[in-house]
């Protein structure tokens, strides 16, 4: 349930185990909505920003450096809405 303590995202109904910073306890949090900050899928199972709700994509820096430094945040966008560039 939202707000419960967790060790990994698989423990949460939302699929997001969220931690505000490196010292805080991780808790289940809702997935990010459109235009909210997000993280691509985490290899660690705990997020500083939750991944996007179903159907949205996290437009983020997907480099390996970003995933190691936890700075690979982006914004949730609807791929159906985005204009073709």
CSV table of N, CA and C in Angstrom, one decimal:
chain,number,residue,atom,x,y,z
A,1,UNK,N,0.8,-1.2,0.0
A,1,UNK,CA,0.0,0.0,0.0
A,1,UNK,C,0.9,1.3,0.0
A,2,UNK,N,0.3,2.4,-0.5
A,2,UNK,CA,1.1,3.6,-0.5
A,2,UNK,C,1.5,4.0,0.9
A,3,UNK,N,2.7,4.4,1.1
A,3,UNK,CA,3.2,4.9,2.4
A,3,UNK,C,3.8,3.8,3.2
A,4,UNK,N,3.7,2.5,2.9
A,4,UNK,CA,4.3,1.4,3.6
A,4,UNK,C,5.8,1.3,3.3
A,5,UNK,N,6.5,0.9,4.3
A,5,UNK,CA,8.0,0.8,4.2
A,5,UNK,C,8.2,-0.4,3.2
A,6,UNK,N,9.3,-0.3,2.4
A,6,UNK,CA,9.6,-1.3,1.4
A,6,UNK,C,11.1,-1.4,1.3
A,7,UNK,N,11.6,-2.5,0.7
A,7,UNK,CA,13.0,-2.7,0.4
A,7,UNK,C,13.2,-2.7,-1.1
A,8,UNK,N,12.2,-3.1,-1.8
A,8,UNK,CA,12.3,-3.1,-3.3
A,8,UNK,C,10.9,-2.9,-3.9
A,9,UNK,N,10.9,-2.5,-5.1
A,9,UNK,CA,9.6,-2.1,-5.8
A,9,UNK,C,8.6,-3.2,-5.9
A,10,UNK,N,9.1,-4.5,-6.0
A,10,UNK,CA,8.2,-5.6,-6.1
A,10,UNK,C,7.3,-5.8,-4.9
A,11,UNK,N,7.6,-5.2,-3.8
A,11,UNK,CA,6.8,-5.3,-2.6
A,11,UNK,C,5.6,-4.3,-2.6
A,12,UNK,N,5.6,-3.4,-3.6
A,12,UNK,CA,4.6,-2.3,-3.6
A,12,UNK,C,3.5,-2.6,-4.7
A,13,UNK,N,2.3,-2.4,-4.4
A,13,UNK,CA,1.2,-2.6,-5.4
A,13,UNK,C,1.5,-1.7,-6.6
A,14,UNK,N,2.0,-0.5,-6.3
A,14,UNK,CA,2.2,0.5,-7.4
A,14,UNK,C,3.4,0.1,-8.2
A,15,UNK,N,4.3,-0.7,-7.7
A,15,UNK,CA,5.5,-1.1,-8.4
A,15,UNK,C,6.6,0.0,-8.2
A,16,UNK,N,6.5,0.9,-7.2
A,16,UNK,CA,7.5,1.9,-6.9
A,16,UNK,C,7.8,2.0,-5.5
A,17,UNK,N,9.0,1.6,-5.1
A,17,UNK,CA,9.5,1.8,-3.8
A,17,UNK,C,10.4,3.0,-3.8
A,18,UNK,N,9.9,4.1,-3.2
A,18,UNK,CA,10.5,5.4,-3.3
A,18,UNK,C,11.3,5.9,-2.1
A,19,UNK,N,12.4,6.6,-2.3
A,19,UNK,CA,13.2,7.1,-1.2
A,19,UNK,C,13.5,8.6,-1.6
A,20,UNK,N,13.2,9.5,-0.6
A,20,UNK,CA,13.4,10.9,-0.9
A,20,UNK,C,14.9,11.3,-1.1
A,21,UNK,N,15.7,10.6,-0.3
A,21,UNK,CA,17.2,10.9,-0.4
A,21,UNK,C,17.9,9.6,0.2
A,22,UNK,N,19.2,9.7,0.1
A,22,UNK,CA,20.0,8.5,0.5
A,22,UNK,C,19.8,8.1,2.0
A,23,UNK,N,19.4,9.0,2.8
A,23,UNK,CA,19.3,8.7,4.3
A,23,UNK,C,17.9,8.3,4.7
A,24,UNK,N,16.9,8.6,3.9
A,24,UNK,CA,15.5,8.3,4.3
A,24,UNK,C,15.1,6.9,4.1
A,25,UNK,N,14.1,6.4,4.8
A,25,UNK,CA,13.5,5.1,4.6
A,25,UNK,C,12.7,5.1,3.3
A,26,UNK,N,12.7,4.0,2.6
A,26,UNK,CA,12.0,3.8,1.4
A,26,UNK,C,10.5,3.4,1.7
A,27,UNK,N,9.6,4.0,1.0
A,27,UNK,CA,8.2,3.8,1.1
A,27,UNK,C,7.5,3.6,-0.2
A,28,UNK,N,6.5,2.8,-0.3
A,28,UNK,CA,5.7,2.7,-1.5
A,28,UNK,C,5.1,4.0,-1.9
A,29,UNK,N,5.2,4.3,-3.2
A,29,UNK,CA,4.6,5.6,-3.7
A,29,UNK,C,3.9,5.3,-5.0
A,30,UNK,N,3.0,6.2,-5.4
A,30,UNK,CA,2.3,6.0,-6.6
A,30,UNK,C,3.2,6.3,-7.8
A,31,UNK,N,3.0,5.7,-9.0
A,31,UNK,CA,3.8,6.0,-10.1
A,31,UNK,C,3.6,7.4,-10.6
A,32,UNK,N,4.6,7.9,-11.3
A,32,UNK,CA,4.5,9.3,-11.8
A,32,UNK,C,3.5,9.5,-12.9
A,33,UNK,N,2.8,10.6,-12.8
A,33,UNK,CA,1.8,11.0,-13.8
A,33,UNK,C,2.4,11.8,-14.9
A,34,UNK,N,1.7,12.1,-15.9
A,34,UNK,CA,2.2,12.9,-17.0
A,34,UNK,C,2.8,14.2,-16.5
A,35,UNK,N,3.9,14.6,-17.1
A,35,UNK,CA,4.6,15.8,-16.7
A,35,UNK,C,5.3,15.8,-15.4
A,36,UNK,N,5.2,14.7,-14.6
A,36,UNK,CA,5.9,14.6,-13.4
A,36,UNK,C,7.3,14.1,-13.6
A,37,UNK,N,8.2,14.3,-12.7
A,37,UNK,CA,9.6,13.8,-12.8
A,37,UNK,C,9.5,12.3,-12.6
A,38,UNK,N,10.4,11.6,-13.3
A,38,UNK,CA,10.4,10.1,-13.3
A,38,UNK,C,11.8,9.6,-13.4
A,39,UNK,N,12.0,8.3,-13.1
A,39,UNK,CA,13.2,7.6,-13.4
A,39,UNK,C,12.9,6.5,-14.4
A,40,UNK,N,13.9,6.1,-15.2
A,40,UNK,CA,13.7,4.9,-16.0
A,40,UNK,C,13.8,3.7,-15.0
A,41,UNK,N,13.5,2.6,-15.5
A,41,UNK,CA,13.5,1.4,-14.6
A,41,UNK,C,14.8,1.3,-13.8
A,42,UNK,N,14.7,1.1,-12.5
A,42,UNK,CA,15.9,1.0,-11.7
A,42,UNK,C,16.4,-0.4,-11.6
A,43,UNK,N,17.8,-0.5,-11.6
A,43,UNK,CA,18.4,-1.8,-11.4
A,43,UNK,C,18.5,-2.2,-9.9
A,44,UNK,N,18.2,-1.2,-9.1
A,44,UNK,CA,18.4,-1.4,-7.6
A,44,UNK,C,17.1,-1.7,-7.0
A,45,UNK,N,15.9,-1.4,-7.6
A,45,UNK,CA,14.6,-1.7,-7.0
A,45,UNK,C,14.1,-0.6,-6.1
A,46,UNK,N,14.9,0.4,-5.9
A,46,UNK,CA,14.4,1.6,-5.1
A,46,UNK,C,14.6,2.8,-5.9
A,47,UNK,N,13.6,3.7,-6.0
A,47,UNK,CA,13.7,4.9,-6.8
A,47,UNK,C,13.8,6.2,-6.0
A,48,UNK,N,14.5,7.2,-6.6
A,48,UNK,CA,14.4,8.5,-6.1
A,48,UNK,C,13.2,9.3,-6.7
A,49,UNK,N,12.9,8.9,-7.9
A,49,UNK,CA,11.7,9.3,-8.7
A,49,UNK,C,11.0,8.1,-9.2
A,50,UNK,N,9.7,8.0,-9.0
A,50,UNK,CA,9.0,6.8,-9.5
A,50,UNK,C,9.0,6.7,-11.0
A,51,UNK,N,8.9,5.5,-11.6
A,51,UNK,CA,8.7,5.4,-13.0
A,51,UNK,C,7.3,5.8,-13.4
A,52,UNK,N,7.0,6.0,-14.6
A,52,UNK,CA,5.7,6.5,-15.1
A,52,UNK,C,4.6,5.5,-15.0
A,53,UNK,N,3.4,6.1,-15.0
A,53,UNK,CA,2.2,5.3,-15.1
A,53,UNK,C,2.2,4.6,-16.4
A,54,UNK,N,1.4,3.5,-16.5
A,54,UNK,CA,1.2,2.7,-17.7
A,54,UNK,C,0.9,3.6,-18.9
A,55,UNK,N,1.5,3.4,-20.0
A,55,UNK,CA,1.2,4.2,-21.2
A,55,UNK,C,2.1,5.4,-21.4
A,56,UNK,N,2.7,5.9,-20.3
A,56,UNK,CA,3.6,7.0,-20.4
A,56,UNK,C,5.1,6.6,-20.5
A,57,UNK,N,5.9,7.4,-21.1
A,57,UNK,CA,7.3,7.0,-21.2
A,57,UNK,C,8.1,8.1,-20.4
A,58,UNK,N,9.2,7.6,-19.9
A,58,UNK,CA,10.1,8.5,-19.1
A,58,UNK,C,11.2,9.0,-20.0
A,59,UNK,N,11.1,10.3,-20.4
A,59,UNK,CA,12.0,10.9,-21.4
A,59,UNK,C,13.2,11.3,-20.5
A,60,UNK,N,14.2,10.4,-20.4
A,60,UNK,CA,15.3,10.7,-19.4
A,60,UNK,C,16.7,10.3,-20.1
A,61,UNK,N,17.7,10.8,-19.3
A,61,UNK,CA,19.1,10.4,-19.7
A,61,UNK,C,19.3,9.0,-19.3
A,62,UNK,N,19.4,8.1,-20.3
A,62,UNK,CA,19.6,6.7,-20.1
A,62,UNK,C,21.0,6.2,-20.1
A,63,UNK,N,22.0,7.1,-19.9
A,63,UNK,CA,23.4,6.7,-19.9
A,63,UNK,C,23.7,5.9,-18.7
A,64,UNK,N,24.7,5.1,-18.7
A,64,UNK,CA,25.1,4.3,-17.5
A,64,UNK,C,25.6,5.3,-16.4
A,65,UNK,N,26.2,6.4,-16.7
A,65,UNK,CA,26.6,7.4,-15.7
A,65,UNK,C,25.4,7.9,-15.0
A,66,UNK,N,24.3,8.2,-15.7
A,66,UNK,CA,23.1,8.7,-15.1
A,66,UNK,C,22.5,7.7,-14.1
A,67,UNK,N,22.6,6.4,-14.4
A,67,UNK,CA,22.0,5.4,-13.5
A,67,UNK,C,22.9,5.1,-12.3
A,68,UNK,N,24.2,5.3,-12.4
A,68,UNK,CA,25.1,5.1,-11.3
A,68,UNK,C,24.9,6.3,-10.3
A,69,UNK,N,24.8,7.5,-10.9
A,69,UNK,CA,24.8,8.7,-10.0
A,69,UNK,C,23.3,9.1,-9.6
A,70,UNK,N,22.4,8.3,-10.1
A,70,UNK,CA,21.0,8.5,-9.8
A,70,UNK,C,20.5,9.9,-10.2
A,71,UNK,N,21.1,10.4,-11.3
A,71,UNK,CA,20.7,11.7,-11.8
A,71,UNK,C,20.0,11.6,-13.2
A,72,UNK,N,19.6,10.3,-13.5
A,72,UNK,CA,18.9,10.1,-14.8
A,72,UNK,C,17.4,10.3,-14.7
A,73,UNK,N,17.0,11.5,-14.2
A,73,UNK,CA,15.6,11.8,-14.1
A,73,UNK,C,15.1,12.3,-15.4
A,74,UNK,N,13.8,12.2,-15.6
A,74,UNK,CA,13.2,12.8,-16.8
A,74,UNK,C,11.8,13.2,-16.5
A,75,UNK,N,11.0,13.4,-17.5
A,75,UNK,CA,9.6,13.8,-17.4
A,75,UNK,C,8.7,12.7,-18.0
A,76,UNK,N,7.6,12.4,-17.4
A,76,UNK,CA,6.7,11.4,-18.0
A,76,UNK,C,6.0,12.1,-19.2
A,77,UNK,N,6.0,11.5,-20.3
A,77,UNK,CA,5.3,12.1,-21.5
A,77,UNK,C,4.5,10.9,-22.1
A,78,UNK,N,3.4,11.3,-22.8
A,78,UNK,CA,2.6,10.4,-23.5
A,78,UNK,C,3.1,10.3,-24.9
A,79,UNK,N,3.6,9.2,-25.3
A,79,UNK,CA,4.2,9.1,-26.7
A,79,UNK,C,3.1,9.3,-27.8
A,80,UNK,N,1.8,9.2,-27.5
A,80,UNK,CA,0.8,9.5,-28.4
A,80,UNK,C,0.7,11.0,-28.7
A,81,UNK,N,0.9,11.8,-27.6
A,81,UNK,CA,0.8,13.2,-27.7
A,81,UNK,C,2.0,14.0,-28.3
A,82,UNK,N,3.1,13.4,-28.2
A,82,UNK,CA,4.3,14.1,-28.6
A,82,UNK,C,4.4,14.4,-30.1
A,83,UNK,N,4.7,15.6,-30.5
A,83,UNK,CA,4.7,15.9,-31.9
A,83,UNK,C,6.0,15.2,-32.5
A,84,UNK,N,5.9,14.8,-33.7
A,84,UNK,CA,7.0,14.1,-34.4
A,84,UNK,C,8.1,15.2,-34.7
A,85,UNK,N,9.3,14.9,-34.3
A,85,UNK,CA,10.4,15.8,-34.5
A,85,UNK,C,11.2,15.4,-35.7
